[in-house]
Short mmCIF file of C-alpha atoms in Angstrom, two decimals:
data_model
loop_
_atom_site.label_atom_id
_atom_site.label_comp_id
_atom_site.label_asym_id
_atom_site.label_seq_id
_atom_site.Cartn_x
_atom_site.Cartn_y
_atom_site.Cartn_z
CA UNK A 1 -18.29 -4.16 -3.92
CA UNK A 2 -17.78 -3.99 -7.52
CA UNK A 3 -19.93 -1.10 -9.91
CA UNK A 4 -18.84 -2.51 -13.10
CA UNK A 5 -17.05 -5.79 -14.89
CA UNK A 6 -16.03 -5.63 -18.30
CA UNK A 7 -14.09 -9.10 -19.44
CA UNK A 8 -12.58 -9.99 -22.67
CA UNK A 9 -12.13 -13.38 -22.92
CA UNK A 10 -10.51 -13.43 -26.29
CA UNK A 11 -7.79 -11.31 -25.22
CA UNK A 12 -7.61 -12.19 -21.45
CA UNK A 13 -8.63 -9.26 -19.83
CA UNK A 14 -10.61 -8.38 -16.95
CA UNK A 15 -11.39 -4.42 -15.96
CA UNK A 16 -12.89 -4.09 -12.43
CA UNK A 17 -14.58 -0.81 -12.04
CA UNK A 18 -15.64 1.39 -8.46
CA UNK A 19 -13.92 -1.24 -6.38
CA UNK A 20 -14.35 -0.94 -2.60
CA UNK A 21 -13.23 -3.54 0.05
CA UNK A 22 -14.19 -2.26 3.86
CA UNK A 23 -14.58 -3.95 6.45
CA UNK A 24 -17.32 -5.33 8.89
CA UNK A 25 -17.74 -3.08 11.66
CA UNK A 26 -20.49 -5.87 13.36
CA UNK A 27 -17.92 -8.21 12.88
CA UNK A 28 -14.78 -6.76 13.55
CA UNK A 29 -16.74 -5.71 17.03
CA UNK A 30 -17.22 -9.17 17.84
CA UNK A 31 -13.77 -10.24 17.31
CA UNK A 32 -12.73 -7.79 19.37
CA UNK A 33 -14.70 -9.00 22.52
CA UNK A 34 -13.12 -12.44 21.49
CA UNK A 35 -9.76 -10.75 21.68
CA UNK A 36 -9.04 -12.09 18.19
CA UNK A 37 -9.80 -8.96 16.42
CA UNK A 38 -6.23 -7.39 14.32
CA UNK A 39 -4.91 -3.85 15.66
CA UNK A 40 -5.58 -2.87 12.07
CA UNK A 41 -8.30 -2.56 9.45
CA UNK A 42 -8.87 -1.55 5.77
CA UNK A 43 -11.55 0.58 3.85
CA UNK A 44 -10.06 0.47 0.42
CA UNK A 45 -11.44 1.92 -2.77
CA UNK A 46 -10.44 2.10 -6.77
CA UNK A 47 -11.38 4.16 -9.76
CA UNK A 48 -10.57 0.82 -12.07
CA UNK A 49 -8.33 -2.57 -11.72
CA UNK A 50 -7.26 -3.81 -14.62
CA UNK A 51 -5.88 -7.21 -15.64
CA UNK A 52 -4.02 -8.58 -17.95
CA UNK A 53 -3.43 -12.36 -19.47
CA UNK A 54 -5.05 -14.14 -16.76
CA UNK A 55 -6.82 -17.01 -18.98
CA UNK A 56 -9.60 -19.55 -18.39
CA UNK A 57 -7.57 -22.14 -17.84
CA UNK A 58 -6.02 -20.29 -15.25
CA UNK A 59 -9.63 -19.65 -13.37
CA UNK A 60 -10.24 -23.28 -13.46
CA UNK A 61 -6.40 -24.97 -12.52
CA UNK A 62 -5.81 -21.72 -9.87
CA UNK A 63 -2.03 -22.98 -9.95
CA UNK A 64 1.31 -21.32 -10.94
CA UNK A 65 -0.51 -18.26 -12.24
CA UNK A 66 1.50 -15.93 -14.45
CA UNK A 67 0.04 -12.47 -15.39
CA UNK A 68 1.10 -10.27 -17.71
CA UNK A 69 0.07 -6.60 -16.48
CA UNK A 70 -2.26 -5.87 -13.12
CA UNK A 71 -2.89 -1.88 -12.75
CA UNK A 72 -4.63 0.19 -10.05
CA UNK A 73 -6.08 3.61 -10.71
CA UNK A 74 -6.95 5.30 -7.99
CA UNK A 75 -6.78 3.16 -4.85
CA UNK A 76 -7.59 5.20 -1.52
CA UNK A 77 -6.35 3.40 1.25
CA UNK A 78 -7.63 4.16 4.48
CA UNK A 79 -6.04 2.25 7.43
CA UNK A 80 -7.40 2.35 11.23
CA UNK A 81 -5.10 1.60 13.96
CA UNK A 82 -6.65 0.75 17.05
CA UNK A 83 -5.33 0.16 20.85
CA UNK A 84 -5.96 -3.18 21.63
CA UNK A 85 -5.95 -4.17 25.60
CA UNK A 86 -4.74 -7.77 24.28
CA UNK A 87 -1.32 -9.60 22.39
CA UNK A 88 -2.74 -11.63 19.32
CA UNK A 89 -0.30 -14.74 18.57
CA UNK A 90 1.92 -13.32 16.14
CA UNK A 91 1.86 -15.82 13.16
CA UNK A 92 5.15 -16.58 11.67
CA UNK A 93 3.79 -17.00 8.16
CA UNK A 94 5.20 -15.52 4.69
CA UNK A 95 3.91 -13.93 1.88
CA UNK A 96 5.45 -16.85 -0.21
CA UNK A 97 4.15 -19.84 2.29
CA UNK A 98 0.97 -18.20 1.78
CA UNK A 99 0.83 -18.43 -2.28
CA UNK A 100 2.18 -21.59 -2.19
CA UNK A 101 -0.31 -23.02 -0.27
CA UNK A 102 -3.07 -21.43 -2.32
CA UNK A 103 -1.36 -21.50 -5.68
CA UNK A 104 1.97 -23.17 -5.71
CA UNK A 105 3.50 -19.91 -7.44
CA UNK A 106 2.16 -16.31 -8.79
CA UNK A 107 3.97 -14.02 -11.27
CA UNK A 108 3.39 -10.47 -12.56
CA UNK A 109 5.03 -8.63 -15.70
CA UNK A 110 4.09 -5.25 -14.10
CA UNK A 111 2.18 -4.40 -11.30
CA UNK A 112 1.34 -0.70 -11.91
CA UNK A 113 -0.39 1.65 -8.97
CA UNK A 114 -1.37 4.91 -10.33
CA UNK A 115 -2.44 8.21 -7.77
CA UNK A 116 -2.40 6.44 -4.87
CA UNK A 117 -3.88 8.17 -1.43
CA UNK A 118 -3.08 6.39 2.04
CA UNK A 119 -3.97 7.63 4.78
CA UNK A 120 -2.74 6.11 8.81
CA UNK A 121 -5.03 6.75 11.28
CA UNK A 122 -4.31 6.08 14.70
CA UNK A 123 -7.23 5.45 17.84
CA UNK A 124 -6.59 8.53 20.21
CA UNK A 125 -4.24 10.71 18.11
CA UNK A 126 -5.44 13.21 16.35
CA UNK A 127 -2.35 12.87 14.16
CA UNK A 128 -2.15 11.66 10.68
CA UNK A 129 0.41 10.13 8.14
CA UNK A 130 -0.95 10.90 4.81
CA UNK A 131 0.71 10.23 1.22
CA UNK A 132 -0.62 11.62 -1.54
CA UNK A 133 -0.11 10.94 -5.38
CA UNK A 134 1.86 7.95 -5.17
CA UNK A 135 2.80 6.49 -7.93
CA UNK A 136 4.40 2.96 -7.54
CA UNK A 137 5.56 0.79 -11.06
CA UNK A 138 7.02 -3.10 -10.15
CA UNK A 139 8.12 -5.33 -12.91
CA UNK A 140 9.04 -8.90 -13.30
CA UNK A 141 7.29 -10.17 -10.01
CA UNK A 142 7.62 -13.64 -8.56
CA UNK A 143 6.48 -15.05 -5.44
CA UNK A 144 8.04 -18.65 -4.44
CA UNK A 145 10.03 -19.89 -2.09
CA UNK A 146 12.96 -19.23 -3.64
CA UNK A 147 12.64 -15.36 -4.06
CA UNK A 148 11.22 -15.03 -0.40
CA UNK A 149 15.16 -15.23 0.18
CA UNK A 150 16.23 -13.18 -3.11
CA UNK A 151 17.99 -10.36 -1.91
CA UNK A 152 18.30 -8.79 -5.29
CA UNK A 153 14.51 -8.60 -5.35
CA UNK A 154 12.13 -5.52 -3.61
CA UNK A 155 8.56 -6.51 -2.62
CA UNK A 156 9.38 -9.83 -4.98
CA UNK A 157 9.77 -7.40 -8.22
CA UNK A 158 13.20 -7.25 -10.20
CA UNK A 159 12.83 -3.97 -10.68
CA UNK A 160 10.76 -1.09 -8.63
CA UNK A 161 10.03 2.38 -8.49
CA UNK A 162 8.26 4.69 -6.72
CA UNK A 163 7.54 8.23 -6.83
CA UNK A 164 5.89 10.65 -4.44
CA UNK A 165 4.82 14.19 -4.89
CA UNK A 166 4.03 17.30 -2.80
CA UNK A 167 5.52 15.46 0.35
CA UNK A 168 5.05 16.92 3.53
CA UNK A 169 6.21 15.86 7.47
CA UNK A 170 6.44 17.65 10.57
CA UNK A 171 9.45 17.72 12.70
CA UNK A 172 9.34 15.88 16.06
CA UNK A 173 9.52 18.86 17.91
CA UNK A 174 6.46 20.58 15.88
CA UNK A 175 8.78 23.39 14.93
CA UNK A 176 9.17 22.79 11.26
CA UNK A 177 7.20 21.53 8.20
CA UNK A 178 9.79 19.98 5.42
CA UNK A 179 8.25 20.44 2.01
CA UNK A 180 9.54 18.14 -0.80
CA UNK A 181 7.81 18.16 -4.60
CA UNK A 182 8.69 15.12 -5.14
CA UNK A 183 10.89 11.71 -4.10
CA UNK A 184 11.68 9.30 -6.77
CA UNK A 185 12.60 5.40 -5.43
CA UNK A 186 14.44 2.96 -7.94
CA UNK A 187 14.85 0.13 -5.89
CA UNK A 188 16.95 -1.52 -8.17
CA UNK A 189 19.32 0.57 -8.47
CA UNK A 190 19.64 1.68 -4.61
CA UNK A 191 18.83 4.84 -5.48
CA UNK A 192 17.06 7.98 -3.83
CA UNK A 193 16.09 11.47 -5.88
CA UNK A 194 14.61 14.06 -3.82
CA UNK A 195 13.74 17.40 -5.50
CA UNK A 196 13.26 21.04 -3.73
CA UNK A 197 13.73 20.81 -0.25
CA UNK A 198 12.07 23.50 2.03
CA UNK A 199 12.09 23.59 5.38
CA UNK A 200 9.12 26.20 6.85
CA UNK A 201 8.91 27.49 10.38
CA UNK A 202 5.41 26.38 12.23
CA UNK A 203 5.73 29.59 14.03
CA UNK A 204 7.13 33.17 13.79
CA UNK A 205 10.33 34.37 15.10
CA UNK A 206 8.67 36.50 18.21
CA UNK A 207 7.15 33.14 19.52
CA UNK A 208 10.22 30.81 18.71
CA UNK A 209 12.14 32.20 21.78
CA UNK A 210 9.43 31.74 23.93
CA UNK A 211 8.75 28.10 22.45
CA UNK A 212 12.63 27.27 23.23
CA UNK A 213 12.61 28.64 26.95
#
């Protein structure tokens, strides 16, 4: 579903606003009693997508597309794991094989995801993986057969970074919360940045020698 479209032609831009892209629960039911339904489904939604030099000719050839800037304001990602009693054949097909097929190549300037939210939800846990403002900036993407095999490359982008604040995970044993403001990724570079590290006690000191006994 899509609230609003606003399209330049002139200057080749497109800006997509209230996206949301859920899934059929009628369907997905169905596919299930098949046994062809995936372990995992999508509810997706975006403030605004915006794009960037993606011309008429390249609506009507759909080959070899090159963009110039794609960003994503907003997206809430909502994932829903569920037990299947069932093995699907696992499909040996890459991201590359799949855009080649489709459009012989695609490349992207910068991808930029602003504020992202993802949440993990998982049939019969009541436990969560959440991530909260994300922030996520790729540049000089290319998807082809040759840079399914680039190892220089993360996610197909020359150049990546990612950056997470107000992170929060509990210890296996439910003991501790660590607590960091913020992790900084720059893929390129092989580098990790973590800033203020806390680690807080899930319970108080009278009740952690009865929790260890």
């Amino acid at each position: 579903d899509v609230e609003k479209i606003n399209a330049d032609v002139v200057n080749s831009r497109i800006i997509l606003s209230k996206v949301r892209i859920s899934y059929d629960s009628v369907v997905y039911k169905q596919m299930r009693e098949a046994k062809d339904a995936p372990a995992d489904v999508f509810d997706i939604t975006l403030s605004s997508l915006a794009i960037d030099g993606l011309t008429p000719a390249d609506l009507i050839k759909k080959r070899d597309i090159r963009l110039n800037i794609l960003m994503i304001e907003q997206p809430s990602v909502h994932v829903y794991h569920h037990q299947l009693d069932y093995e699907r054949p696992k499909k040996a097909t890459s991201v590359s094989s799949l855009i080649e097929k489709e459009m012989g190549s695609f490349g992207l300037n910068v991808l930029t995801l602003k504020d992202v939210d993802f949440v993990y939800h998982n049939e019969g846990s009541k436990i969560q993986t959440t991530l909260s403002d994300l922030n996520v900036s790729l540049k000089d993407i290319l998807i082809n057969e040759e840079t399914e095999s680039d190892t220089s490359r993360f996610l197909y982008a020359r150049d990546a970074t990612m950056r997470l604040k107000n992170f929060t995970h509990k210890a296996a044993d439910s003991l501790y919360t660590f607590v960091l403001d913020s992790i900084t990724v720059f893929a390129a570079r092989n580098e990790l940045r973590v800033q203020s590290v806390k680690v807080q006690p899930r319970i108080s000191k009278a009740n952690y020698a009865k929790v260890m006994k």
